Structures are given as C-alpha cells and as structure tokens.
Amino acid sequence: MRRHPPFGEPVESIESLRKVLVSAPGVAAVQSIEVHRKGGFVAVMDFDRSAFDGFINHIEAKGWMSVF
C-alpha cells in the first residue's frame, strides 16, 4: 500500500510498485502484482529472506508500506 496520497489508478500504482519491487534488495523476480479486494496490492516474488530488513527499508523509503 502507498503510505501517502495520491494513490492513483490501480494500473499506474501497479507499475509504480513493480519498479520499486524490482529494485529492492533481495528481489530476484516479480511474478505478479494484483489489486487486493480490501485495498492495497498482493505481490508474488522470488525473494531472498536474508535481505528482509533491506527490502522493508527500501519500500518504506519509496513511500510504500508492507502489510503481512
């Protein structure tokens, strides 16, 4: 989910999120990103768990937040 507005259209937000995820530490590949029925997005990716802290810091710095 984006931390602050503007949230934009889902297609624009998906592309923006994809760019953030592809450049994030530990992400080898982004398989899919879909709109979640309760808000935000669901992303499926190949991810190295040893880079978890760097991944969270990266997406937070880009204005996104993680929800698990």
Short mmCIF file of C-alpha atoms in Angstrom, two decimals:
data_model
loop_
_atom_site.label_atom_id
_atom_site.label_comp_id
_atom_site.label_asym_id
_atom_site.label_seq_id
_atom_site.Cartn_x
_atom_site.Cartn_y
_atom_site.Cartn_z
CA MET A 1 0.00 0.00 0.00
CA ARG A 2 1.10 3.54 -0.59
CA ARG A 3 1.88 5.34 2.61
CA HIS A 4 0.54 8.75 1.47
CA PRO A 5 -1.84 10.02 -1.25
CA PRO A 6 -2.13 10.43 -4.18
CA PHE A 7 -2.92 6.77 -4.62
CA GLY A 8 -3.64 6.96 -8.36
CA GLU A 9 -5.31 4.44 -10.61
CA PRO A 10 -4.63 0.74 -9.94
CA VAL A 11 -2.79 0.21 -13.24
CA GLU A 12 -0.48 3.17 -12.57
CA SER A 13 0.07 2.07 -8.98
CA ILE A 14 0.87 -1.50 -10.05
CA GLU A 15 3.55 -0.25 -12.45
CA SER A 16 4.96 2.08 -9.80
CA LEU A 17 5.04 -0.75 -7.25
CA ARG A 18 6.66 -3.10 -9.78
CA LYS A 19 9.51 -0.59 -10.30
CA VAL A 20 10.04 -0.33 -6.53
CA LEU A 21 10.00 -4.10 -6.02
CA VAL A 22 12.32 -4.90 -8.93
CA SER A 23 14.94 -2.54 -7.49
CA ALA A 24 14.52 -3.75 -3.88
CA PRO A 25 17.26 -5.73 -2.11
CA GLY A 26 16.65 -9.47 -2.18
CA VAL A 27 14.11 -9.50 -5.03
CA ALA A 28 15.16 -11.80 -7.87
CA ALA A 29 11.90 -11.59 -9.86
CA VAL A 30 8.39 -10.19 -9.50
CA GLN A 31 5.92 -12.87 -10.59
CA SER A 32 2.66 -10.92 -10.26
CA ILE A 33 1.02 -7.90 -8.66
CA GLU A 34 -2.75 -7.76 -8.22
CA VAL A 35 -5.20 -5.44 -6.51
CA HIS A 36 -6.26 -6.81 -3.11
CA ARG A 37 -10.02 -6.88 -2.53
CA LYS A 38 -9.69 -4.95 0.76
CA GLY A 39 -7.24 -2.37 -0.55
CA GLY A 40 -3.61 -2.32 -1.48
CA PHE A 41 -1.92 -4.97 -3.58
CA VAL A 42 -0.76 -8.57 -3.42
CA ALA A 43 2.72 -9.14 -4.84
CA VAL A 44 4.25 -12.54 -5.55
CA MET A 45 8.02 -12.53 -6.00
CA ASP A 46 11.17 -14.59 -5.75
CA PHE A 47 12.80 -13.23 -2.63
CA ASP A 48 15.94 -13.88 -0.58
CA ARG A 49 14.80 -13.77 3.04
CA SER A 50 18.25 -12.79 4.26
CA ALA A 51 17.64 -9.35 2.69
CA PHE A 52 14.35 -8.80 4.55
CA ASP A 53 15.42 -5.70 6.53
CA GLY A 54 16.90 -4.04 3.47
CA PHE A 55 13.76 -4.85 1.50
CA ILE A 56 11.46 -3.25 4.11
CA ASN A 57 13.71 -0.18 4.39
CA HIS A 58 13.74 0.20 0.60
CA ILE A 59 9.97 0.09 0.09
CA GLU A 60 9.37 2.38 3.08
CA ALA A 61 11.87 4.90 1.65
CA LYS A 62 9.96 4.82 -1.66
CA GLY A 63 6.64 5.70 0.01
CA TRP A 64 5.15 2.21 0.23
CA MET A 65 4.40 0.11 3.29
CA SER A 66 4.27 -3.62 3.81
CA VAL A 67 1.34 -5.43 5.33
CA PHE A 68 1.71 -9.10 6.18
#
